[in-house]
mmCIF file with all atom_site columns, C-alpha atoms in Angstrom:
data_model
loop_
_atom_site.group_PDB
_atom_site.id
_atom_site.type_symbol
_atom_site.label_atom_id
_atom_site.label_alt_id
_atom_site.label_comp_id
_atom_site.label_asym_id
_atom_site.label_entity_id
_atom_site.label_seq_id
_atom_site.pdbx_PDB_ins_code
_atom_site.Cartn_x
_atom_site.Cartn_y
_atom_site.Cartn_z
_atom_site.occupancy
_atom_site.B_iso_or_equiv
_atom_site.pdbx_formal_charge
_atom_site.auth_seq_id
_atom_site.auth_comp_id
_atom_site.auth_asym_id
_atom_site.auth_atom_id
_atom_site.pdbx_PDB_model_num
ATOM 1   C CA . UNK R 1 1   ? 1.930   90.001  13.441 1.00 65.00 ? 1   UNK R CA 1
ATOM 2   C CA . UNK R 1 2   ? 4.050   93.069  13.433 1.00 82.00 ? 2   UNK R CA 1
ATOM 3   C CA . UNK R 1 3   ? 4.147   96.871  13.137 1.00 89.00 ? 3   UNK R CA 1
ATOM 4   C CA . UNK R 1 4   ? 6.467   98.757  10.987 1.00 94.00 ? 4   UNK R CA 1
ATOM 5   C CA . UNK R 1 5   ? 7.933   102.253 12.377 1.00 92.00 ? 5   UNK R CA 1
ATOM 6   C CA . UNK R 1 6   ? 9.514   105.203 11.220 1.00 95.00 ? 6   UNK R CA 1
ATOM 7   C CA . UNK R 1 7   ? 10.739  107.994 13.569 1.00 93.00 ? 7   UNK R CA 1
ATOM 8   C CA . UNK R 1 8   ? 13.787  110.487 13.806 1.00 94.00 ? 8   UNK R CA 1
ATOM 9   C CA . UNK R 1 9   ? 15.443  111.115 17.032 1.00 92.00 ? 9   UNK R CA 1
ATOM 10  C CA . UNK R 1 10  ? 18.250  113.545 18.450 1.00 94.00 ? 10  UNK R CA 1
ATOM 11  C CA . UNK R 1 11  ? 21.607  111.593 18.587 1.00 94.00 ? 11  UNK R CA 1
ATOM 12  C CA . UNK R 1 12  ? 22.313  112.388 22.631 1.00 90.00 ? 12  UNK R CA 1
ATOM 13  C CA . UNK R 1 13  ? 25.439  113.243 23.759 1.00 90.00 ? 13  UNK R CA 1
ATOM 14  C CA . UNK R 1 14  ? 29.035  110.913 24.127 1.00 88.00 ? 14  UNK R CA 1
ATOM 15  C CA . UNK R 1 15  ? 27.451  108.310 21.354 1.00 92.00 ? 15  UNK R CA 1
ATOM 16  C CA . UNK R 1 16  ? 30.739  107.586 20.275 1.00 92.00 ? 16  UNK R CA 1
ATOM 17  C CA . UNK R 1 17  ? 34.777  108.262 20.843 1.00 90.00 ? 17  UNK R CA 1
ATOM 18  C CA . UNK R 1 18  ? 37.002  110.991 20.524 1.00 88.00 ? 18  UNK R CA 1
ATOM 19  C CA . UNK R 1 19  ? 38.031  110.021 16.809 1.00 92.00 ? 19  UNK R CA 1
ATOM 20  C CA . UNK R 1 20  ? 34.752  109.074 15.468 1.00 95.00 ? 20  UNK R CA 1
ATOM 21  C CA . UNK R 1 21  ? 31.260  110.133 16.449 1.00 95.00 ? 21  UNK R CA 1
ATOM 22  C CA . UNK R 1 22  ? 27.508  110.699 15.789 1.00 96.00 ? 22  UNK R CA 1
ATOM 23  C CA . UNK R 1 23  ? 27.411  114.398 16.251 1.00 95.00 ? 23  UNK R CA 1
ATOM 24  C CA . UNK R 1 24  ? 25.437  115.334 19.387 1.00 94.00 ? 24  UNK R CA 1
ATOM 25  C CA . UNK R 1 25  ? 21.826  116.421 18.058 1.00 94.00 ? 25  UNK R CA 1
ATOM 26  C CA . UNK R 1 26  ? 21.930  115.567 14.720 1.00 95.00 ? 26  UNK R CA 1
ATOM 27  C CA . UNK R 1 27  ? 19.292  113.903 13.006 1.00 96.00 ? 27  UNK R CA 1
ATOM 28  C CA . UNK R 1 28  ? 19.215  109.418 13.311 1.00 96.00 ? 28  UNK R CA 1
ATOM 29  C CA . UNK R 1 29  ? 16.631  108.057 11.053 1.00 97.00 ? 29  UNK R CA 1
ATOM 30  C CA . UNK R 1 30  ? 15.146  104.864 12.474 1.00 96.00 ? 30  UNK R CA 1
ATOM 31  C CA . UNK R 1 31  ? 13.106  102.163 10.155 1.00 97.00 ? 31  UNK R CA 1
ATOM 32  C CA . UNK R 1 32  ? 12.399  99.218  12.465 1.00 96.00 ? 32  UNK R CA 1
ATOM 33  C CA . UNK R 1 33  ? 9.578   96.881  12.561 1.00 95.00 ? 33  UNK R CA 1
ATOM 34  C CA . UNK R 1 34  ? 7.901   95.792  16.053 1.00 93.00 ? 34  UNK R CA 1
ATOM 35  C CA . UNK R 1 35  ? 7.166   91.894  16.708 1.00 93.00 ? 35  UNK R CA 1
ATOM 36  C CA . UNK R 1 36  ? 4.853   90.528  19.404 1.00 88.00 ? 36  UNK R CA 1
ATOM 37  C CA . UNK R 1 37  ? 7.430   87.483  20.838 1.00 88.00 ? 37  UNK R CA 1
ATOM 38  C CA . UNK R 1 38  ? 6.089   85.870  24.087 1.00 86.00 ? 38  UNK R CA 1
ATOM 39  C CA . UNK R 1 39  ? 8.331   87.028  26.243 1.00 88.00 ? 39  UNK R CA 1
ATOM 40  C CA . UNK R 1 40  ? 8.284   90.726  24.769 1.00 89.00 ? 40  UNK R CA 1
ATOM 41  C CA . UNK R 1 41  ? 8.597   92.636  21.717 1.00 92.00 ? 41  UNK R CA 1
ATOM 42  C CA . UNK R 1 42  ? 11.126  92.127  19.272 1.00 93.00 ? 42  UNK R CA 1
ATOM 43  C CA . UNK R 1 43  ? 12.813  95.467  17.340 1.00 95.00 ? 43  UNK R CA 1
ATOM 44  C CA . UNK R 1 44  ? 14.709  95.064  14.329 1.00 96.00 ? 44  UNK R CA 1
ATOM 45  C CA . UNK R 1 45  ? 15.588  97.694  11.525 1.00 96.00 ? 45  UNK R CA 1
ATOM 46  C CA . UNK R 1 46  ? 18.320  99.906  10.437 1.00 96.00 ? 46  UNK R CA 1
ATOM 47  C CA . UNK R 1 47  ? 19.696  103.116 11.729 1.00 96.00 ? 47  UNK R CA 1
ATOM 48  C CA . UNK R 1 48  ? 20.914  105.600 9.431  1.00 97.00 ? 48  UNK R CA 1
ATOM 49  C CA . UNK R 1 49  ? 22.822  109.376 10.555 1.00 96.00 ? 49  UNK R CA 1
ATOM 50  C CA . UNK R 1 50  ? 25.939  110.697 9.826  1.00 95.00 ? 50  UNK R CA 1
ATOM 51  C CA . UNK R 1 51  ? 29.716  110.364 11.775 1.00 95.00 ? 51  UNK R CA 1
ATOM 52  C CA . UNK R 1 52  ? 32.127  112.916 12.229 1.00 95.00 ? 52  UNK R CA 1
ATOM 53  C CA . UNK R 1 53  ? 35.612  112.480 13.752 1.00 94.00 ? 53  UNK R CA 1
ATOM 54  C CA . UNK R 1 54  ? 39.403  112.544 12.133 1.00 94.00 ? 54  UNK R CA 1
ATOM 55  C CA . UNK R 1 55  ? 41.996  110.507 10.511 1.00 93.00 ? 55  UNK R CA 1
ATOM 56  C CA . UNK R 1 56  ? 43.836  108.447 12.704 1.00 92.00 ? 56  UNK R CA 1
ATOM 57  C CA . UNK R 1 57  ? 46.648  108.707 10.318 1.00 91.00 ? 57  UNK R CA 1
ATOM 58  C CA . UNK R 1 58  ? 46.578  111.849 9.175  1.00 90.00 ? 58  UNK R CA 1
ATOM 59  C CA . UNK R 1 59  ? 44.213  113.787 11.680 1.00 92.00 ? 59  UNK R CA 1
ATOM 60  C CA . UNK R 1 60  ? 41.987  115.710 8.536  1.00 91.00 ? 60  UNK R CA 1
ATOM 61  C CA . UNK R 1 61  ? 38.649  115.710 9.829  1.00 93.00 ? 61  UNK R CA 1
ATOM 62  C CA . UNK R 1 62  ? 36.389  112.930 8.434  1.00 92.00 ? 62  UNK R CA 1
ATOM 63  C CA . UNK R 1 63  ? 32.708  112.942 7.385  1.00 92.00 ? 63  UNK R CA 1
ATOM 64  C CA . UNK R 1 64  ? 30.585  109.488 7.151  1.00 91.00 ? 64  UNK R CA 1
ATOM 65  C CA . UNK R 1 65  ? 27.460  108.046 6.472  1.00 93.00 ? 65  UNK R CA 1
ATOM 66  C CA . UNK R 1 66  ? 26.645  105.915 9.322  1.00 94.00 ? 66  UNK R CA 1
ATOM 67  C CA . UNK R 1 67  ? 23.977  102.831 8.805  1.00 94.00 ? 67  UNK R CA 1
ATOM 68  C CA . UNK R 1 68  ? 23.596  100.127 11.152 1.00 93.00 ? 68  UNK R CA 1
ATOM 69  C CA . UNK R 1 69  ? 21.360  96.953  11.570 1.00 95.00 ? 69  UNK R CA 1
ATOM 70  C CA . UNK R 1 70  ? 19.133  96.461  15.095 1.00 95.00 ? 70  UNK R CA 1
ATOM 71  C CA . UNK R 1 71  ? 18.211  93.572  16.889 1.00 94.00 ? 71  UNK R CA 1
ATOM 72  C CA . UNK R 1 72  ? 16.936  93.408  20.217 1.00 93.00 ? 72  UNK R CA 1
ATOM 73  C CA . UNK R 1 73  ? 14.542  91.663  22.044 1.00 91.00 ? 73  UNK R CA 1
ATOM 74  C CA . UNK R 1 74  ? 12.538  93.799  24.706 1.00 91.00 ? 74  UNK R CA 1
ATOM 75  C CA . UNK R 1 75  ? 11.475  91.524  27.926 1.00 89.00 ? 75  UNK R CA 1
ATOM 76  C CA . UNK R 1 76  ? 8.322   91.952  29.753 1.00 88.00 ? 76  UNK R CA 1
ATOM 77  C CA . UNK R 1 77  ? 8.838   92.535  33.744 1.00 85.00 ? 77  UNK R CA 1
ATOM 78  C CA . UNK R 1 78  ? 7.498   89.360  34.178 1.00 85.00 ? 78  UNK R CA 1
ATOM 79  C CA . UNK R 1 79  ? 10.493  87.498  31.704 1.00 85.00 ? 79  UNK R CA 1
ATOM 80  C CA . UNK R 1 80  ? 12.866  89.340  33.531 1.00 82.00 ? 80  UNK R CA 1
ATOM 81  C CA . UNK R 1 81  ? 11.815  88.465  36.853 1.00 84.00 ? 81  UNK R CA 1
ATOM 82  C CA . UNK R 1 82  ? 11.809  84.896  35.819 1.00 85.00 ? 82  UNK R CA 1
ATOM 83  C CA . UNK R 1 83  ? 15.725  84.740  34.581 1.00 83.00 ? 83  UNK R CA 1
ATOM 84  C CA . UNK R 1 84  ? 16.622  86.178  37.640 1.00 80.00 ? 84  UNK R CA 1
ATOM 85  C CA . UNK R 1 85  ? 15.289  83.727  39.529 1.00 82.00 ? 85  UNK R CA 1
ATOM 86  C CA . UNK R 1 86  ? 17.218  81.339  37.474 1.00 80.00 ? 86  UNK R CA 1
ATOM 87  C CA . UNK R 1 87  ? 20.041  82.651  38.236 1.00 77.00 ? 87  UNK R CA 1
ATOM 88  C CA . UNK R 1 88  ? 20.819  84.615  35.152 1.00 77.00 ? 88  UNK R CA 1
ATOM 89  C CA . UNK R 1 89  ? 23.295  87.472  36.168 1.00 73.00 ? 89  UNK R CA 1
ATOM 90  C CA . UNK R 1 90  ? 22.909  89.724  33.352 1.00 74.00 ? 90  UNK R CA 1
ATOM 91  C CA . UNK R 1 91  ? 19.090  89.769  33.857 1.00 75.00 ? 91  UNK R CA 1
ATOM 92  C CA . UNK R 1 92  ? 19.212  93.103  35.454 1.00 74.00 ? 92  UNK R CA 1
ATOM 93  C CA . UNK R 1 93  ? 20.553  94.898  32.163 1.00 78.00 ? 93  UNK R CA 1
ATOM 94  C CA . UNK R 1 94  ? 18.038  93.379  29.841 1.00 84.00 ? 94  UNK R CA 1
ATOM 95  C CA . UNK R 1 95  ? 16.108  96.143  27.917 1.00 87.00 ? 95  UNK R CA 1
ATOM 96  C CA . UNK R 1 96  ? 12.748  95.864  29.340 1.00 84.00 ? 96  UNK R CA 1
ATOM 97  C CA . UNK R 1 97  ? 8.912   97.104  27.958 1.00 86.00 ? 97  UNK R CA 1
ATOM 98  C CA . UNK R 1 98  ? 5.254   97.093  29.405 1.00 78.00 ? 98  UNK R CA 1
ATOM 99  C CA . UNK R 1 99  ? 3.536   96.601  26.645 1.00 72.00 ? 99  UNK R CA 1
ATOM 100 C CA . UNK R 1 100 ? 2.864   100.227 26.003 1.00 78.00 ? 100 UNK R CA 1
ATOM 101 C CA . UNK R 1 101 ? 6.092   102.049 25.182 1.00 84.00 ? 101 UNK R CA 1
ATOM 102 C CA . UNK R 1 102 ? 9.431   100.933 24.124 1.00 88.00 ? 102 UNK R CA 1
ATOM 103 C CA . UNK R 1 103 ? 12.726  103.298 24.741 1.00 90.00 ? 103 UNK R CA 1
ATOM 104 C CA . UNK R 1 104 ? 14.803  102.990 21.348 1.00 91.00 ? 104 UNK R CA 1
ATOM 105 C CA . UNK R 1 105 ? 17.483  104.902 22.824 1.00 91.00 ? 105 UNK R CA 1
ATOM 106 C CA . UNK R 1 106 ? 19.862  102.275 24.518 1.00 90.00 ? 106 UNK R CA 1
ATOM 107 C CA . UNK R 1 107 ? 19.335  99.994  21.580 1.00 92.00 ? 107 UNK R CA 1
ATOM 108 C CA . UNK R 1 108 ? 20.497  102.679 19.356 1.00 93.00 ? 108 UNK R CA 1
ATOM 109 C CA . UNK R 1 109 ? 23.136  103.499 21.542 1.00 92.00 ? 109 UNK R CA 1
ATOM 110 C CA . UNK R 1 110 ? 24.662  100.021 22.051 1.00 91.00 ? 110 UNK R CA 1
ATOM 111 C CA . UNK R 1 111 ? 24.231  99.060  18.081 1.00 92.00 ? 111 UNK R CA 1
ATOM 112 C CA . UNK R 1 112 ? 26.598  102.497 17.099 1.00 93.00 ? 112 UNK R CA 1
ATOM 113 C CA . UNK R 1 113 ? 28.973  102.471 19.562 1.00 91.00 ? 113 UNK R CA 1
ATOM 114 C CA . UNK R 1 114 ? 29.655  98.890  19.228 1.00 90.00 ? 114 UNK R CA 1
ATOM 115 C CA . UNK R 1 115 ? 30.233  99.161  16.087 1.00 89.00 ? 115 UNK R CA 1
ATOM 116 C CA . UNK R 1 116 ? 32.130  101.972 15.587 1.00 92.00 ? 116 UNK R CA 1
ATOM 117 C CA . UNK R 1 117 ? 35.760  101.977 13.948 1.00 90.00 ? 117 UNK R CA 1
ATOM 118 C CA . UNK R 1 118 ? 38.847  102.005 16.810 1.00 90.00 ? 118 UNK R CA 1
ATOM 119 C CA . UNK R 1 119 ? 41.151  103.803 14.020 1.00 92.00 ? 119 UNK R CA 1
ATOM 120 C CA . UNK R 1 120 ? 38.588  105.894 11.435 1.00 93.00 ? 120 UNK R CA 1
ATOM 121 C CA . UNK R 1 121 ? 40.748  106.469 7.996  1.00 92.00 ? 121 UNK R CA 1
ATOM 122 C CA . UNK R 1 122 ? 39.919  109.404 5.697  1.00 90.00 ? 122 UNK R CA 1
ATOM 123 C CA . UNK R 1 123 ? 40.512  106.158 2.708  1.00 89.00 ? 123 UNK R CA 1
ATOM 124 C CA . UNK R 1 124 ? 42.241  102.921 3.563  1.00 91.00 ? 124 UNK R CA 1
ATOM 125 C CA . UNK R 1 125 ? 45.820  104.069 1.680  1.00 89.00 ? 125 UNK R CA 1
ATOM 126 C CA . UNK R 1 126 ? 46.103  107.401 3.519  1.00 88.00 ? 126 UNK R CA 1
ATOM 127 C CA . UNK R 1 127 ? 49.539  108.021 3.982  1.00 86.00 ? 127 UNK R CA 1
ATOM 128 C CA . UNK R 1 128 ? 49.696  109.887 7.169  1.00 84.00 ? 128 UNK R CA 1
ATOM 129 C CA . UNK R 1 129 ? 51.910  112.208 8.648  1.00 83.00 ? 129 UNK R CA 1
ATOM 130 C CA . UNK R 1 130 ? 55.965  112.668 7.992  1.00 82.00 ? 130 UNK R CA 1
ATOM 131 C CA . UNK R 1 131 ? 57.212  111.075 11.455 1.00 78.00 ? 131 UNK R CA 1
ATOM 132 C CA . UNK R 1 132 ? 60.101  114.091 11.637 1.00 78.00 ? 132 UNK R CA 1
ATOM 133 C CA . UNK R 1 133 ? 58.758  116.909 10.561 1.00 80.00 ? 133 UNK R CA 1
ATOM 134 C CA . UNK R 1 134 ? 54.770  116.170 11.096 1.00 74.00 ? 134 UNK R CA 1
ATOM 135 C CA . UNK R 1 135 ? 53.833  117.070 7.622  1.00 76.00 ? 135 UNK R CA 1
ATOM 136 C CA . UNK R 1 136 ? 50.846  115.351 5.979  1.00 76.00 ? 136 UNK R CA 1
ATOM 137 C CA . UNK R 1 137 ? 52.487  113.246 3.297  1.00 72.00 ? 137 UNK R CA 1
ATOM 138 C CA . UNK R 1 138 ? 49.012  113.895 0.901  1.00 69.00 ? 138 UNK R CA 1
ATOM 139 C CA . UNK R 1 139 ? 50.676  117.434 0.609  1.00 70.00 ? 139 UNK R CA 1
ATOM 140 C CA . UNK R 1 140 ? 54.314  116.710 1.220  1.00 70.00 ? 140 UNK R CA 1
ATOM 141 C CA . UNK R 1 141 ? 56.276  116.824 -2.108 1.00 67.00 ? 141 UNK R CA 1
ATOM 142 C CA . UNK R 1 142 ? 57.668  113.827 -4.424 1.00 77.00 ? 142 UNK R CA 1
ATOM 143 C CA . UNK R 1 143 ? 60.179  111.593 -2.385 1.00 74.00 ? 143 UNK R CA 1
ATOM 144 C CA . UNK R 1 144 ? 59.944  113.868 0.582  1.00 80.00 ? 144 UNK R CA 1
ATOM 145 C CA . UNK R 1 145 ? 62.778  112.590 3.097  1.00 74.00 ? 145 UNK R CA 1
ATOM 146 C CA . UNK R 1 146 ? 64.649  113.404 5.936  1.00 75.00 ? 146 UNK R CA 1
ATOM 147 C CA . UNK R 1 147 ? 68.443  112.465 6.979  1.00 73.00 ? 147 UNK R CA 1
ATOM 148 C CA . UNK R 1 148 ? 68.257  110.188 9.928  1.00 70.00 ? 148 UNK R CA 1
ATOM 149 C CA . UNK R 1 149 ? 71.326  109.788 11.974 1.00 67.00 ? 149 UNK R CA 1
ATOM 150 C CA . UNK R 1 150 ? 71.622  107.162 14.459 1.00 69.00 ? 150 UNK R CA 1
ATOM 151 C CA . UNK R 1 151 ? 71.738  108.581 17.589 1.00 69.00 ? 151 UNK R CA 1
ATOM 152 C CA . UNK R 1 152 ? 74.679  106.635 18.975 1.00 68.00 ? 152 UNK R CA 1
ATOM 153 C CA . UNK R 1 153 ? 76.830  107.831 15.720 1.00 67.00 ? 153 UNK R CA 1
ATOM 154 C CA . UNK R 1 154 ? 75.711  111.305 16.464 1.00 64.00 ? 154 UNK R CA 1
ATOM 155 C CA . UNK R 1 155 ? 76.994  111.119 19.737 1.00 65.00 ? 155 UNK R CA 1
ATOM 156 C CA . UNK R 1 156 ? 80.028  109.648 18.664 1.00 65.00 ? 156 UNK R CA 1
ATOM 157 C CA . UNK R 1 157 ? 80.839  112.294 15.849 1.00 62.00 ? 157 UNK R CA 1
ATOM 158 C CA . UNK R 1 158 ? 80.234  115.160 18.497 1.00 62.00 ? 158 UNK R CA 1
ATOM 159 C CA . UNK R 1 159 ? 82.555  113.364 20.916 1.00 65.00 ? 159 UNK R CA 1
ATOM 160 C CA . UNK R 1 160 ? 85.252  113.335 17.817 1.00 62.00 ? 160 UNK R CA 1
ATOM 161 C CA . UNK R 1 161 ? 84.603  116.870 17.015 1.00 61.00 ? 161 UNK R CA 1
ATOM 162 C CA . UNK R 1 162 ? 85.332  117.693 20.364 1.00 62.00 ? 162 UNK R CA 1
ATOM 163 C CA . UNK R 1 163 ? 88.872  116.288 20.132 1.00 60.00 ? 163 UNK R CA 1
ATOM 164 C CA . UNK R 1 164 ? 89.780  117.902 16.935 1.00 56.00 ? 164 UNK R CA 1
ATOM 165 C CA . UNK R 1 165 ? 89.319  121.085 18.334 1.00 51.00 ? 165 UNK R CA 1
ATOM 166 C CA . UNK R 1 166 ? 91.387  119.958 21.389 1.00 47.00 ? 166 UNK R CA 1
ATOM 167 C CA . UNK R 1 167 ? 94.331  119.192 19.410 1.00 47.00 ? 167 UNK R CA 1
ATOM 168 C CA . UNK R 1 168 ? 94.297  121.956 17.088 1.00 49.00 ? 168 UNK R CA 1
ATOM 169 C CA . UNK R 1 169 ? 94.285  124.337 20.445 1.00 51.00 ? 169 UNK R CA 1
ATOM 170 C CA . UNK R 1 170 ? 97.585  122.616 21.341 1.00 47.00 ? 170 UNK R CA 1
ATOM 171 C CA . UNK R 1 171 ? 99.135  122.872 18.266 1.00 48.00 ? 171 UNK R CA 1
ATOM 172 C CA . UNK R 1 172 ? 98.903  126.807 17.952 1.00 48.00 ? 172 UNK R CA 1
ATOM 173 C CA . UNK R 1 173 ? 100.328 127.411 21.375 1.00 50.00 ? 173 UNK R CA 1
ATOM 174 C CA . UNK R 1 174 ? 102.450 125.245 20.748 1.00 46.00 ? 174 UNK R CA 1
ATOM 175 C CA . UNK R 1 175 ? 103.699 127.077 17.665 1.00 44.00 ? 175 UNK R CA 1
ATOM 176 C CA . UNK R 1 176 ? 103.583 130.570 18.957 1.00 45.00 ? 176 UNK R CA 1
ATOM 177 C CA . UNK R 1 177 ? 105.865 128.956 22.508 1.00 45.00 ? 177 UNK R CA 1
ATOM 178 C CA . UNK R 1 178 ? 108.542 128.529 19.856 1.00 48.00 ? 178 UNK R CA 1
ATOM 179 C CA . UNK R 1 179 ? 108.206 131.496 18.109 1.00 43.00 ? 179 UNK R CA 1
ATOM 180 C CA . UNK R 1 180 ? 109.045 133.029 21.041 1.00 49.00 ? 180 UNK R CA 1
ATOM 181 C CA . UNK R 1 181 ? 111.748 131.750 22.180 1.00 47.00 ? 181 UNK R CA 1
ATOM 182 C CA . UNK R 1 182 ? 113.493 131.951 18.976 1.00 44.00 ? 182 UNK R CA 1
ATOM 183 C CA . UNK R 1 183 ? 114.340 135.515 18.731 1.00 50.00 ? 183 UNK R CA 1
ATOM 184 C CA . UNK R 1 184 ? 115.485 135.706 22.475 1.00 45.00 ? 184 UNK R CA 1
ATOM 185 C CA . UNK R 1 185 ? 113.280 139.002 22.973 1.00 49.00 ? 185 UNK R CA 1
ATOM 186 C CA . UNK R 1 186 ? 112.274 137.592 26.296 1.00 50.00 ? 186 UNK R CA 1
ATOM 187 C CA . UNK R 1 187 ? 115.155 139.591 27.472 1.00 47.00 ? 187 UNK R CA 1
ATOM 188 C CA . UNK R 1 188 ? 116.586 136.367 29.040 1.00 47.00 ? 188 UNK R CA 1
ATOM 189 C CA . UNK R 1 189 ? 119.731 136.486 26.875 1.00 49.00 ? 189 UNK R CA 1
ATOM 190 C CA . UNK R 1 190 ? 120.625 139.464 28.126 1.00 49.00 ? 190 UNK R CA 1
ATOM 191 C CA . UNK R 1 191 ? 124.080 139.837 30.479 1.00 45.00 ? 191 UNK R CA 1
ATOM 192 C CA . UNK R 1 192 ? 122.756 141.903 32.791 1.00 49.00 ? 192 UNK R CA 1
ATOM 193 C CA . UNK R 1 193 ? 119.357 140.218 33.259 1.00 48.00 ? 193 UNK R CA 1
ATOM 194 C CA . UNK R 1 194 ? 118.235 144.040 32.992 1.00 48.00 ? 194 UNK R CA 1
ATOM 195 C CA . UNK R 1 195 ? 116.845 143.968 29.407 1.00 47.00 ? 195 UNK R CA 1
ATOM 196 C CA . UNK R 1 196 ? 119.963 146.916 28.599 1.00 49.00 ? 196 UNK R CA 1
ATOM 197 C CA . UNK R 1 197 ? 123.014 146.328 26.597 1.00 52.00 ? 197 UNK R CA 1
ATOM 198 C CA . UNK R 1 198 ? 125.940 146.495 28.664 1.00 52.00 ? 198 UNK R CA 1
ATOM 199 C CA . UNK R 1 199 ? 129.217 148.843 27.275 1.00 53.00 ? 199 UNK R CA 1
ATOM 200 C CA . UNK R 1 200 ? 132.520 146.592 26.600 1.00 50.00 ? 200 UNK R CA 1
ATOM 201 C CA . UNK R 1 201 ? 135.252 147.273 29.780 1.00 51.00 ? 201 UNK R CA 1
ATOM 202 C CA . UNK R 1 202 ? 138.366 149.344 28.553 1.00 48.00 ? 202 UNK R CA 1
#
């Protein structure tokens, strides 16, 4: 014998992750169907709501329709007590009832998060972002590219660079040394060491 049930409740808060969530507050639509068992009451039914989060690929915000199958069994006190004295560690996190009112909540919880997605795609073939310039590659134009350069060439090519402009430094002193000493206006050629022409002796 069994009871059929249809409620709404208020998602609460943190059911979910970061990247994909039941909004807090929003509507979750529960259909489940209640079973006398003889240890408790079983619950089963579907959960339906929406999800919100982002692309893990692409980080565009996401929308979802979120439906999920429940199962649980709710133990009486008295089932409870019973596997702990059997030694049955987990005993103390069993969802419990009296009888008189189940709490929906943890089931609910436990069924969503569980289930949830680690990496949520906007579609299965998005192709993300550009990895150098951050762009999302849904917008990015045909055969957009970037020139990578290794960085050990790069360093390489600066370091030869560097050089070049070393020797091409040298080379123009060098040049203008020469000029000047070519035409002797140093003054060094002079007799006198004076820099003035001396007159021929009689």
């Amino acid at each position: 014998m069994g009871k059929d049930v249809e409620l709404e409740l208020a998602a609460p808060p943190d059911m979910g992750t970061e990247v994909i969530r039941v909004p807090e507050g929003s509507p979750l639509h529960l259909d489940v169907r209640l079973e006398s068992a003889s240890d408790g009451v079983y619950v089963s039914g579907r959960v339906t709501g929406e999800l919100a989060g982002e692309c893990v690929r692409c980080l565009e915000p996401l929308d979802a329709e979120l439906q999920m199958d429940l199962a649980e069994l709710y133990l009486y006190p008295s089932a409870v007590a019973r596997a702990e004295e059997e030694g049955d560690e987990e005993a103390a996190e069993m969802l419990t009832t009296d009888g008189e009112a189940l709490d929906l909540e943890p089931m609910v919880r436990d069924a969503i998060v569980l289930e949830l997605p680690f990496q949520p795609l906007c579609r299965p073939d998005c192709p993300g972002l550009c990895p150098t310039c951050g762009i999302r590659m849904e917008d990015a134009e045909e055969g957009h590219s970037h020139e990578v350069i290794d960085p050990r060439f790069a360093a390489l090519a600066g370091l030869f660079e560097q050089e070049g402009v070393g020797r091409d430094d040298a080379g123009t002193d060098g040049a203008a040394g020469d000029v000047d000493g070519a035409d002797g206006t140093d003054g060094t050629d002079d007799a006198d060491g004076t820099g003035n022409e001396q007159e021929p002796a009689p």
